Short mmCIF file of C-alpha atoms in Angstrom, two decimals:
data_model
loop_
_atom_site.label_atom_id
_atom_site.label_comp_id
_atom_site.label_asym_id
_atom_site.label_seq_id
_atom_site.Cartn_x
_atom_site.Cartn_y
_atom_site.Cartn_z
CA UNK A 1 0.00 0.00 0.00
CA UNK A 2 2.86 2.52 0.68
CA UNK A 3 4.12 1.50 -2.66
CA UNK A 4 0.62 2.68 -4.00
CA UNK A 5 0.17 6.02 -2.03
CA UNK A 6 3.92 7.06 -2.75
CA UNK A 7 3.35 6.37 -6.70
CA UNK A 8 -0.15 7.96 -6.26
CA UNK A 9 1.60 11.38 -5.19
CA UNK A 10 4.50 10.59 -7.43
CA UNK A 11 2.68 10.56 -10.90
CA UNK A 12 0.07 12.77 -9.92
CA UNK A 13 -3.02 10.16 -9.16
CA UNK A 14 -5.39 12.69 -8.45
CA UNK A 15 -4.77 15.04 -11.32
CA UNK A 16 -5.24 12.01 -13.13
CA UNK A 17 -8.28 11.29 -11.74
CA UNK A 18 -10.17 14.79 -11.90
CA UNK A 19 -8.95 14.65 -15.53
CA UNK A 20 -10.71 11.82 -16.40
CA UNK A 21 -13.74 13.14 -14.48
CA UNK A 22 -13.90 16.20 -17.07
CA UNK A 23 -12.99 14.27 -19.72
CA UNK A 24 -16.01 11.59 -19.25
CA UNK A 25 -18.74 14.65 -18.68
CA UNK A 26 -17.31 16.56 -21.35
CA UNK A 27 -17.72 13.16 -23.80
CA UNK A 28 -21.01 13.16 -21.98
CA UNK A 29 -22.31 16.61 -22.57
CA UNK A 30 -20.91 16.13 -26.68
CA UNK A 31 -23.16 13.35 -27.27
CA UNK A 32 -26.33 14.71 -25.53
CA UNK A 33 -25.99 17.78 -27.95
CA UNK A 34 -25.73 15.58 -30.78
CA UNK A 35 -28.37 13.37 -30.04
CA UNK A 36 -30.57 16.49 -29.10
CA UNK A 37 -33.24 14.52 -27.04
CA UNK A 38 -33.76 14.76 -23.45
CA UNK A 39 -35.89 11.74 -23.49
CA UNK A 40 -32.98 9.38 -24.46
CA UNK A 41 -29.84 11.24 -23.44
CA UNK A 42 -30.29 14.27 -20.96
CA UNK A 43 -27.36 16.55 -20.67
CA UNK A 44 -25.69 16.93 -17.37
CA UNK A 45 -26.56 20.10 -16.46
CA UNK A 46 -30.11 19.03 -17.17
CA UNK A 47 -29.43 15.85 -14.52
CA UNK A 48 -27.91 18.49 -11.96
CA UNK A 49 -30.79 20.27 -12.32
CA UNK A 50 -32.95 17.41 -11.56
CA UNK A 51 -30.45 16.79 -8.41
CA UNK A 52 -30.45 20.43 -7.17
CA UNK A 53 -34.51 20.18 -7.40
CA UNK A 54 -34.87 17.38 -5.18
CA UNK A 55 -32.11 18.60 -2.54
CA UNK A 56 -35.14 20.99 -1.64
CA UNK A 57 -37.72 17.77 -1.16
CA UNK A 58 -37.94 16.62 2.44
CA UNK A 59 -38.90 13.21 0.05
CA UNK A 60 -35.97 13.21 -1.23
CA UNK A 61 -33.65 12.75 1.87
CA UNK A 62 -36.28 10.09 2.83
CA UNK A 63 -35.53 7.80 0.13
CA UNK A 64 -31.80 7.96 0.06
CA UNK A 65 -32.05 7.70 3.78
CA UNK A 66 -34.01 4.43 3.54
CA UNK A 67 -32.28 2.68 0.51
CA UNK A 68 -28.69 4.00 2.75
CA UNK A 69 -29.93 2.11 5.81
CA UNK A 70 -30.81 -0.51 4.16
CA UNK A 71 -27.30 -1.17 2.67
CA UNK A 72 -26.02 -0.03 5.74
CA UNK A 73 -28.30 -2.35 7.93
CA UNK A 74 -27.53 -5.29 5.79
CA UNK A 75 -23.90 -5.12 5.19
CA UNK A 76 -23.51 -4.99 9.14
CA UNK A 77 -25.61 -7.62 9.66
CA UNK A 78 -23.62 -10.02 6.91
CA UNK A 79 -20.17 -8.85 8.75
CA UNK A 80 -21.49 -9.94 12.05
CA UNK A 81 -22.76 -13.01 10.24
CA UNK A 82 -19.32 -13.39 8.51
CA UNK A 83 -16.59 -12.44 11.09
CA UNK A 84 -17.66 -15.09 13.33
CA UNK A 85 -19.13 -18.01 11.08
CA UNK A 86 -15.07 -17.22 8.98
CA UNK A 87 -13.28 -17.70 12.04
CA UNK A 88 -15.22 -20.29 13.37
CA UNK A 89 -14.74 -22.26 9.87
CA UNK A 90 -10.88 -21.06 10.02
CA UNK A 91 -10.56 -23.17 13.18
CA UNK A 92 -12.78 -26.12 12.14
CA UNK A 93 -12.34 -27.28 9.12
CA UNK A 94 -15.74 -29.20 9.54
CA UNK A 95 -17.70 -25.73 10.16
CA UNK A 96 -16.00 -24.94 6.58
CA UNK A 97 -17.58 -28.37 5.18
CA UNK A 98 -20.88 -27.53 6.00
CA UNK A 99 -20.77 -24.09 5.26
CA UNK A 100 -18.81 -24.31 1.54
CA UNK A 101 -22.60 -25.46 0.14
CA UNK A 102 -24.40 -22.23 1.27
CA UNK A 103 -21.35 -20.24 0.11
CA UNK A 104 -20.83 -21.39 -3.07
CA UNK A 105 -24.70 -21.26 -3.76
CA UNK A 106 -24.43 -17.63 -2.71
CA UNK A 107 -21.83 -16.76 -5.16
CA UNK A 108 -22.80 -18.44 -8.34
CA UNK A 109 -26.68 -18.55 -8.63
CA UNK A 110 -27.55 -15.32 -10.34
CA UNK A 111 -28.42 -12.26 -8.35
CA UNK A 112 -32.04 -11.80 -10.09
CA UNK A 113 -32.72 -15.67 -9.87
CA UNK A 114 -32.63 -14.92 -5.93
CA UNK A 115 -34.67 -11.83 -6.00
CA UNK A 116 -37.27 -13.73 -7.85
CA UNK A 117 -37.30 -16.40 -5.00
CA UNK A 118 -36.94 -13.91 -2.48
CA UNK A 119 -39.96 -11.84 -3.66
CA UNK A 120 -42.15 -15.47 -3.34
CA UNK A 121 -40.83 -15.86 0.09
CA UNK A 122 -40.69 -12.55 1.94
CA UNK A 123 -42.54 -9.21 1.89
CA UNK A 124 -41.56 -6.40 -1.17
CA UNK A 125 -39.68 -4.38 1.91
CA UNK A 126 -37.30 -7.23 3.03
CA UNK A 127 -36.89 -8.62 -0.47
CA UNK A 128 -33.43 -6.22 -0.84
CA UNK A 129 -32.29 -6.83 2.53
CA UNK A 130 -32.49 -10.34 2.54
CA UNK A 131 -31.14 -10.46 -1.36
CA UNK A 132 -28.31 -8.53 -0.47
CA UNK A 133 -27.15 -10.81 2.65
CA UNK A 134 -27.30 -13.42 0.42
CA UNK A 135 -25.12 -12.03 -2.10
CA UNK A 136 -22.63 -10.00 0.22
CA UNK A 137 -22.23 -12.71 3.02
CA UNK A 138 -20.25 -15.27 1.22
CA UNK A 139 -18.11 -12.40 -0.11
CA UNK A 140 -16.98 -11.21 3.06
CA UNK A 141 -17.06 -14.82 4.53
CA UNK A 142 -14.38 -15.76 2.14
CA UNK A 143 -12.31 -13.04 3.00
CA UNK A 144 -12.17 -13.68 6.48
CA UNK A 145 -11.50 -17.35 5.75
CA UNK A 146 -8.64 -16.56 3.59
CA UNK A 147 -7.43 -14.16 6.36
CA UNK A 148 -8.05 -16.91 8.99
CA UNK A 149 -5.75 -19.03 6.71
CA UNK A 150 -3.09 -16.55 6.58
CA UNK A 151 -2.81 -16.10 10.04
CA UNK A 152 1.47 -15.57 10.51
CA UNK A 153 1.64 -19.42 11.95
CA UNK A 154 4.95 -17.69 13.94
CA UNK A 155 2.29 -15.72 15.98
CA UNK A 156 -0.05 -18.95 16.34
CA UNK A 157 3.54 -20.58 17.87
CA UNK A 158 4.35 -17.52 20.39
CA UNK A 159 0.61 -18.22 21.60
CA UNK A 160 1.07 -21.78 22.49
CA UNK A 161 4.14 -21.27 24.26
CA UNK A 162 2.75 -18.65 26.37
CA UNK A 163 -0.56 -20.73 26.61
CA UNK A 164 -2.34 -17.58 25.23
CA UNK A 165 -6.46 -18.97 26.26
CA UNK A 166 -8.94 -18.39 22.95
CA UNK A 167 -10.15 -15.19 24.01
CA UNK A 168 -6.45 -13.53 23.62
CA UNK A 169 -5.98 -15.82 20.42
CA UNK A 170 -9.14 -13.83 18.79
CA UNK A 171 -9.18 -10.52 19.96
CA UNK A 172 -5.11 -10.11 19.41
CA UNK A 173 -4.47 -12.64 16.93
CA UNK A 174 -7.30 -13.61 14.68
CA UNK A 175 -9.04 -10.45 14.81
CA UNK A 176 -6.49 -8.42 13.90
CA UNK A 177 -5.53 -10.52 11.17
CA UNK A 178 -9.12 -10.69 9.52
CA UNK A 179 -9.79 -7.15 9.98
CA UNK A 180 -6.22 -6.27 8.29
CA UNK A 181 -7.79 -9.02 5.16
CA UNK A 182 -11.58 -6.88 5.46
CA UNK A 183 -10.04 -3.63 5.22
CA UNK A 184 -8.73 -4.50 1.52
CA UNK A 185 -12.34 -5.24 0.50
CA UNK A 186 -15.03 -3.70 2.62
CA UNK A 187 -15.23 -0.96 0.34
CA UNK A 188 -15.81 -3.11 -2.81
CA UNK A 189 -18.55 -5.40 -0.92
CA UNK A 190 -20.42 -2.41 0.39
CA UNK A 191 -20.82 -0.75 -3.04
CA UNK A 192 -21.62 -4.28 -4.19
CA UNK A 193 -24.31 -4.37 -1.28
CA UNK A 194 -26.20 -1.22 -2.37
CA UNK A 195 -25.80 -2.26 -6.26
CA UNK A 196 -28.33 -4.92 -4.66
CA UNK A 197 -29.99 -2.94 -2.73
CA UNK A 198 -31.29 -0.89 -5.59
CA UNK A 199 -32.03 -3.90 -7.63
CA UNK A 200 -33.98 -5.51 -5.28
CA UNK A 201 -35.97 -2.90 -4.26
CA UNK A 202 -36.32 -2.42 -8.20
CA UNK A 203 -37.96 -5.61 -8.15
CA UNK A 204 -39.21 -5.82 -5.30
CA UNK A 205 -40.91 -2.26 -5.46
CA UNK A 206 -41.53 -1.34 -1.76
CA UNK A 207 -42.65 1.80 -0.83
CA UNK A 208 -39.66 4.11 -0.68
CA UNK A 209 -36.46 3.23 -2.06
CA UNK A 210 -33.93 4.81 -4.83
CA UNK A 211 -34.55 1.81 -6.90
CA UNK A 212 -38.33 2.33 -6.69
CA UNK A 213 -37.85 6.03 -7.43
CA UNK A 214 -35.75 4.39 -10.62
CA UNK A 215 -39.15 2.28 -11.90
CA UNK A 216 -41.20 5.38 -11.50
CA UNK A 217 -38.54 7.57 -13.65
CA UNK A 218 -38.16 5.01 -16.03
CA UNK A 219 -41.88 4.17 -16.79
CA UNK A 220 -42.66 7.71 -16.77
CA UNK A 221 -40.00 8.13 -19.42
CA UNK A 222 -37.89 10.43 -17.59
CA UNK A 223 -33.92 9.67 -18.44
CA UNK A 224 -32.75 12.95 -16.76
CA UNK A 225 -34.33 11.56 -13.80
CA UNK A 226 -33.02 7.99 -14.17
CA UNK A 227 -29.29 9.42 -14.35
CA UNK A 228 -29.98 11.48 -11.61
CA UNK A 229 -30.16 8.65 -9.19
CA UNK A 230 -27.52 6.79 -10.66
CA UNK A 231 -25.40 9.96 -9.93
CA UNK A 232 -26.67 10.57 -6.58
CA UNK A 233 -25.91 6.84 -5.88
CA UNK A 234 -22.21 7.01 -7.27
CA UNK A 235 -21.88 9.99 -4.98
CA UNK A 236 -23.46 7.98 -1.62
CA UNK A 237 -21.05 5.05 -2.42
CA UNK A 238 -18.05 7.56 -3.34
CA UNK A 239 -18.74 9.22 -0.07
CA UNK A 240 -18.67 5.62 2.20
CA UNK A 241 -15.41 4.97 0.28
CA UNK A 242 -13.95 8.22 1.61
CA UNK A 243 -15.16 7.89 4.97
CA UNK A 244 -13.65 4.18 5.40
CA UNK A 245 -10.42 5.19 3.63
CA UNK A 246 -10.47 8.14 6.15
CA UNK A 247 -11.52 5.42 9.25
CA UNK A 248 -8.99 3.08 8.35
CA UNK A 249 -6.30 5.39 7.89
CA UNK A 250 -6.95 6.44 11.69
CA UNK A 251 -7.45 3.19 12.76
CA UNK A 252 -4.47 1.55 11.72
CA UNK A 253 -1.38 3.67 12.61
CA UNK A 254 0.47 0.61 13.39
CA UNK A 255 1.14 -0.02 9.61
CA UNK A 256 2.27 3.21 7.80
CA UNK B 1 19.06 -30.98 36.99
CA UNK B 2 16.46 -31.79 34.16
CA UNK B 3 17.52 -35.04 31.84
CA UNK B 4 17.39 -35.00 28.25
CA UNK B 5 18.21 -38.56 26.68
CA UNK B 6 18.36 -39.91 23.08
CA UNK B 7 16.33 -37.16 21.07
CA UNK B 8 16.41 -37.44 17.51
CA UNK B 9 14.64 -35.79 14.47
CA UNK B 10 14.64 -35.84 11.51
CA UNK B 11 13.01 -33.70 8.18
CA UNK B 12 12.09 -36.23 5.80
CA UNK B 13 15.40 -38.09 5.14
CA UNK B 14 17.77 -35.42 6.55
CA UNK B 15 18.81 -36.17 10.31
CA UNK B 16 19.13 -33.06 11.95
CA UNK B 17 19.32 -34.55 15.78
CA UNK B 18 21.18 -37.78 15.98
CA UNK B 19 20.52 -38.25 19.56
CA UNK B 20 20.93 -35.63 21.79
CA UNK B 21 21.60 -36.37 25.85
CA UNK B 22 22.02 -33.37 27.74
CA UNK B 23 21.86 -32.58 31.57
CA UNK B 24 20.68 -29.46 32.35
CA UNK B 25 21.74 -27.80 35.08
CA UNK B 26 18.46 -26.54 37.03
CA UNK B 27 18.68 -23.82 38.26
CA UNK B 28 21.33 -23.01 36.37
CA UNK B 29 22.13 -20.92 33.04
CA UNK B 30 22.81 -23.72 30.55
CA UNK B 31 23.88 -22.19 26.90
CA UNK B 32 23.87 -24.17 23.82
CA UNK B 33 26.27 -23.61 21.25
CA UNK B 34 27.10 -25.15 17.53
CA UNK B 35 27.62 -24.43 14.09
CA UNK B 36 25.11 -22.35 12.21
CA UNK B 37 22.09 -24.42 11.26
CA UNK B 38 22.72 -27.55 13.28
CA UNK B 39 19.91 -28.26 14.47
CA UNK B 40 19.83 -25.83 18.13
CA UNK B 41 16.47 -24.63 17.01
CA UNK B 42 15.06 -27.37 16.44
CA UNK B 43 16.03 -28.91 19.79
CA UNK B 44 14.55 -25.69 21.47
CA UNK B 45 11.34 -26.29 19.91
CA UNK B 46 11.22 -29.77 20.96
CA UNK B 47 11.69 -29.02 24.64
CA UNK B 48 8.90 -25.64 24.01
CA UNK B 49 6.41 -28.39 22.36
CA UNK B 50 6.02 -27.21 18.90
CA UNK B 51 7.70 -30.19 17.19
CA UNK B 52 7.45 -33.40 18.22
CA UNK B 53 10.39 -35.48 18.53
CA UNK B 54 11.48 -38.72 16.66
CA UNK B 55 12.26 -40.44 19.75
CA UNK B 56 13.95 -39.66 23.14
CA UNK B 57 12.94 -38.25 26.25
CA UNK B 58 12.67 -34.88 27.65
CA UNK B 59 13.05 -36.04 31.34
CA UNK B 60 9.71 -33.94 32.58
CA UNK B 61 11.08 -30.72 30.98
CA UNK B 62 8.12 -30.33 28.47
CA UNK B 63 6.04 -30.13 31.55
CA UNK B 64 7.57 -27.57 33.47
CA UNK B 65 5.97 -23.60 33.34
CA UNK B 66 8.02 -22.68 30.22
CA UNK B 67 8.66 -19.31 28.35
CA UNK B 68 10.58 -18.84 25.52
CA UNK B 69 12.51 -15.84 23.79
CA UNK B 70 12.67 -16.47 20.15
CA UNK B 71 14.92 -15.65 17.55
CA UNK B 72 13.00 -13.64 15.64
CA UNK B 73 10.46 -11.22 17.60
CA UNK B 74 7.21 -12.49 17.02
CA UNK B 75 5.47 -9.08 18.39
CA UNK B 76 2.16 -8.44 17.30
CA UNK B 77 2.47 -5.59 14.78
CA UNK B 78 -0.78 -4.08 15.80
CA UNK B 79 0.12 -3.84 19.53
CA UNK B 80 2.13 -1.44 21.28
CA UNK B 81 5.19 -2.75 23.33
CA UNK B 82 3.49 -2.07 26.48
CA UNK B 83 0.57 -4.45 25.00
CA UNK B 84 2.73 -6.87 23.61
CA UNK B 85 4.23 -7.40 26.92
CA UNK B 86 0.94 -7.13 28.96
CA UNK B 87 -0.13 -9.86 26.29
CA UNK B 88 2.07 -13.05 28.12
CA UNK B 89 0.76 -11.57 31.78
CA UNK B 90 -2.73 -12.05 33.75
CA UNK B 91 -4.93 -9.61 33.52
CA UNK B 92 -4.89 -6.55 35.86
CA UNK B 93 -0.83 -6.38 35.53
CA UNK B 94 -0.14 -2.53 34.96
CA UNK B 95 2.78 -2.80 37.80
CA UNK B 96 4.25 -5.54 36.78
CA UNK B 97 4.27 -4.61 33.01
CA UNK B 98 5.66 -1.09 34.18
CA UNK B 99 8.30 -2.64 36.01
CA UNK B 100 9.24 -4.66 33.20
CA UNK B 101 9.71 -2.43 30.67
CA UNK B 102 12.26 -0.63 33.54
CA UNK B 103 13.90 -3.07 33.58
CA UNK B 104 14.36 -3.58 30.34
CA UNK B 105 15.18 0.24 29.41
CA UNK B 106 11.78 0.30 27.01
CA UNK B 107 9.80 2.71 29.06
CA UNK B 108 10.34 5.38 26.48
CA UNK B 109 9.27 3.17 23.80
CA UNK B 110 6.08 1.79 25.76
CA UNK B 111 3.91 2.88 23.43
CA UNK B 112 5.31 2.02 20.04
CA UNK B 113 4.50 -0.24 17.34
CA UNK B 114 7.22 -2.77 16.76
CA UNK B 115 7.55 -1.38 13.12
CA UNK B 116 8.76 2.14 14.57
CA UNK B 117 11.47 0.00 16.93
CA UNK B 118 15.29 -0.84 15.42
CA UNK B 119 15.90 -4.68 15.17
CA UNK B 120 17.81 -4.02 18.84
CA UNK B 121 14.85 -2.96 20.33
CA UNK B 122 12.31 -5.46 19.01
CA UNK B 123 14.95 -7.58 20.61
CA UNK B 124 14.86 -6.37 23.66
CA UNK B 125 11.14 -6.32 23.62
CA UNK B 126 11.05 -10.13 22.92
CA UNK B 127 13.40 -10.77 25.69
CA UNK B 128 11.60 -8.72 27.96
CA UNK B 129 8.67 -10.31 27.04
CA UNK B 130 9.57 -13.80 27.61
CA UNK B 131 11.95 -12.91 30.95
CA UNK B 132 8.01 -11.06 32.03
CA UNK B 133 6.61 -14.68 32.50
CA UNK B 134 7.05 -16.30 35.96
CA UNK B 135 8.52 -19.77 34.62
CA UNK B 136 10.44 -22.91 35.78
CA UNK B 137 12.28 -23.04 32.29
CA UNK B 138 13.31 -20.62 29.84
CA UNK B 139 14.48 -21.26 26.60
CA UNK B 140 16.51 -18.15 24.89
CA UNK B 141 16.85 -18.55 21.27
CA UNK B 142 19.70 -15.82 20.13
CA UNK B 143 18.34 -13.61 22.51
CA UNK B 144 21.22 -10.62 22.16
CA UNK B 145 21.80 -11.32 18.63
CA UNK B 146 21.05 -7.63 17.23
CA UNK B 147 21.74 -6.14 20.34
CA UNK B 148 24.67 -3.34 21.06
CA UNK B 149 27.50 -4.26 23.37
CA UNK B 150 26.36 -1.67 25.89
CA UNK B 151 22.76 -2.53 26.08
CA UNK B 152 23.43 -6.49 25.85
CA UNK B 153 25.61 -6.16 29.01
CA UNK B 154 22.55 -4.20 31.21
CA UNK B 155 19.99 -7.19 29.69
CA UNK B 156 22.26 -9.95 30.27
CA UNK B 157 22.83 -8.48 34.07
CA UNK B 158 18.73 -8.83 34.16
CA UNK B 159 18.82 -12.14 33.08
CA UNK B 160 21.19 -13.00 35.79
CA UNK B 161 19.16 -11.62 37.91
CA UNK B 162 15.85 -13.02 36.63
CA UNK B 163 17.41 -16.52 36.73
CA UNK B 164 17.93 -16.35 40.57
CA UNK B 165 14.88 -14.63 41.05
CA UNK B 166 12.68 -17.41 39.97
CA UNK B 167 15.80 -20.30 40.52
CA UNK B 168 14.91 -20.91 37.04
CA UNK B 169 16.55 -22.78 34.68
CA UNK B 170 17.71 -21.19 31.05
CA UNK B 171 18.77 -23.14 28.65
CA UNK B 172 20.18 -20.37 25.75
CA UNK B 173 21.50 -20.67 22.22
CA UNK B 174 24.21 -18.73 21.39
CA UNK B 175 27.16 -18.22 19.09
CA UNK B 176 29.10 -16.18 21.35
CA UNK B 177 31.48 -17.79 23.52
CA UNK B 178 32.37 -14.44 25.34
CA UNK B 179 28.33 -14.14 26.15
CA UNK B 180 28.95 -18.12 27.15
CA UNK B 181 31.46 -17.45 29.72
CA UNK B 182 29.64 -14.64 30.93
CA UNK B 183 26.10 -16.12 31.47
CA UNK B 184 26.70 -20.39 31.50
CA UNK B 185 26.52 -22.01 34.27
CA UNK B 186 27.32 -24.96 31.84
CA UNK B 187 27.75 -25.03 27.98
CA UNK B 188 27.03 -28.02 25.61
CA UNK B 189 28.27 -27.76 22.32
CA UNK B 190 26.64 -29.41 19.46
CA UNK B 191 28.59 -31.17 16.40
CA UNK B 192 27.52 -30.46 12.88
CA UNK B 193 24.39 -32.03 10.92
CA UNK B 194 23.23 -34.51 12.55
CA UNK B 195 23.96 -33.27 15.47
CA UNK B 196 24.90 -34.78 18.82
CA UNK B 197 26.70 -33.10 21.71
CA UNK B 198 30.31 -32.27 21.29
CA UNK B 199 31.37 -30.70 24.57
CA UNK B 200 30.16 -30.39 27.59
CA UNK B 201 31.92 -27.44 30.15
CA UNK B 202 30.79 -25.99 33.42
CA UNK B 203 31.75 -22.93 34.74
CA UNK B 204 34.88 -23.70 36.36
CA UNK B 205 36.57 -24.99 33.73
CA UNK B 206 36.23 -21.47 31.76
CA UNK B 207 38.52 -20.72 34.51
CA UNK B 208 36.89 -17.62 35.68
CA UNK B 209 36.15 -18.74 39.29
#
């Protein structure tokens, strides 16, 4: 990582970044005035507009904030899930038998094939919660299996000798060793999570949701206002990023 | 005076302890010396439990209260040195940790990560770390290797100390024969791969007393 952030400031990663920003809106704006049609492709200023309308709507603040807890909700619920079932399979090998089933259901049986199931099975409001634990849990199970399996075994021997009991094996050992694995990929799996938030509440159409505000915008024809939520959405998940880099970096001084 | 008899391992087809018989003087400072890579480490981690022997016997030393210092630091990178330390003890230690790191000349570094510490100090923190731990045996693995000739003499003093403190008995590798004939209270000395003991001396026929 310190390889990264020195290269980052080295070749100018930001610049780089903001560039490529400009460049995609300005590609954006050339091909809305081409196509001339607000219906199909809505300029961005026309899609800020939209955005800056709805920061006045009490509504609007309501939906984010419902679809946000949601993903938030969920995602906390599948790393309390995780963290424990991970290390419990990490020490038991027979835990990780039984579990490898559910896991590798999660992971390769298609996102909308278990939204459809989900729907049959639970109310329109829990469909994306429960769709998204399904998806995000074996994610962040696997991670804390593979950190449980990189666990420095040189550590594991100081332990023994000193006849360290569980408890100090998990919270100095195996905890820190997972959460060091997590850190890498929380970001990714929460983005992930709200991805399938949206979808399921797509779906699922419960009563307040960004993805149900997408259905209504898109049956009513309204691209502007379809972009606009995928642009406030890029923003909510570009702000969690931030904040985690910005937690972590606090958080773990011991490294760099 | 702890027994060892006969204990031999191998890895795979190389033999690495051809049978090993050592008395150990308890208490007593017992250092083990040898050529580089023949086999002292291994024979440590026999007597600490994490690797089981071929055959021989340990002569009740695998069940004695052991801690052990080794060669490389093992510290938890994402504890301080005060935590590291605190780690090994009960809980509710505070005093004793304190006076540990005293001893050790770490209270200025109490609360650094290992990363921020020289190779000499993570050293030192190991040491103190394993010298923390009320035992009946302890088994040193290099334990002044990185350290400066200054320093090692005030830690080797404390081991000294720690030794008749808890009438312990050390049993510590080392290359050093000036470190030998400062600390041993006997000295084995092991032969080449496989190895078996060369030498046997005890402290008066260094000729210092």
């Amino acid at each position: 990582m310190k390889g990264f952030s020195d290269n980052s400031k080295k070749y100018g990663y930001k610049k780089w970044t903001i560039g490529s920003v400009i460049g995609l809106l300005l590609l954006w704006t050339a091909i809305a005035a081409l196509y001339d049609n607000v219906l199909v492709i809505p300029s961005p200023l026309q899609v800020v507009a939209n955005i800056g309308r709805w920061l006045m709507e009490p509504k609007f603040y309501l939906i984010v904030g419902t679809s946000f807890l949601r993903a938030v909700i969920c995602f906390l619920v599948a790393l309390l899930v995780a963290v424990p079932s991970g290390i419990w399979a990490g020490l038991n090998p027979r835990v990780q038998g039984v579990l490898s089933p559910l896991v590798s259901l999660g992971k390769s049986v298609p996102t909308l094939a278990i939204i459809i199931l989900v729907l049959i099975w639970f109310s329109s409001s829990m469909t994306p919660l429960v769709v998204s634990f399904i998806v995000i849990w074996p994610l962040l199970y696997d991670n804390v299996l593979a950190g449980m399996a990189g666990t420095d075994q040189n550590l594991l021997e100081m332990a023994k000798v000193f006849k360290l009991p569980l408890s100090k094996h998990l919270r100095h050992i195996y905890l820190p060793t997972v959460a060091q694995r997590l850190k890498g990929s929380v970001a990714a799996t929460f983005s992930l999570g709200v991805k399938v938030i949206i979808a399921g509440e797509v779906l699922g159409q419960p009563r307040i949701g960004i993805g149900n505000s997408l259905q209504i915008a898109k049956v009513s024809l309204d691209a502007a206002g379809v972009m606009a939520w995928v642009m406030v959405l890029a923003l909510l998940v570009a702000g969690v990023e931030g904040l985690l880099r910005f937690w972590t970096k606090k958080n773990y001084k011991w490294q760099d | 005076m702890y027994k060892i008899s006969g204990i031999k391992k191998s890895y795979g087809s190389l033999p690495v302890l051809a049978g090993i018989d050592m008395e150990l003087l308890a208490p007593g400072i017992n250092c083990l010396m040898g050529p580089s890579g023949c086999g002292k480490t291994t024979l440590l981690k026999i007597i600490a439990g994490l690797l089981p022997a071929d055959a021989g016997d340990l002569g009740g030393l695998g069940d004695q209260p052991l801690s052990v210092c080794f060669q490389e630091d093992r510290l938890l990178p994402w504890r301080t040195v005060t935590e590291n330390i605190a780690l090994v003890l009960p809980k509710n230690s505070k005093e004793k940790v304190a006076q540990v790191l005293t001893d050790a000349g770490l209270t200025a570094y109490a609360n650094n990560y290992s990363r921020e510490l020289s190779g000499g100090l993570k050293q030192r923190v190991n040491l103190a770390r394993a010298l923390a731990v009320p035992a009946a045996l302890y088994l040193l693995d290099e334990p002044f290797k990185s350290l400066h000739e200054e320093g090692k003499e005030e830690l080797m003093e404390w081991l000294l100390a720690r030794q008749k403190e808890q009438n312990a008995c050390v049993l510590l590798i080392t290359h050093d024969p000036d470190e030998a004939a400062f600390l041993a209270d006997r000295s084995f000395t092991l032969t080449d791969k496989p190895a078996k003991v060369d030498k046997i001396e005890d402290r008066r026929s260094f000729g210092l007393f």
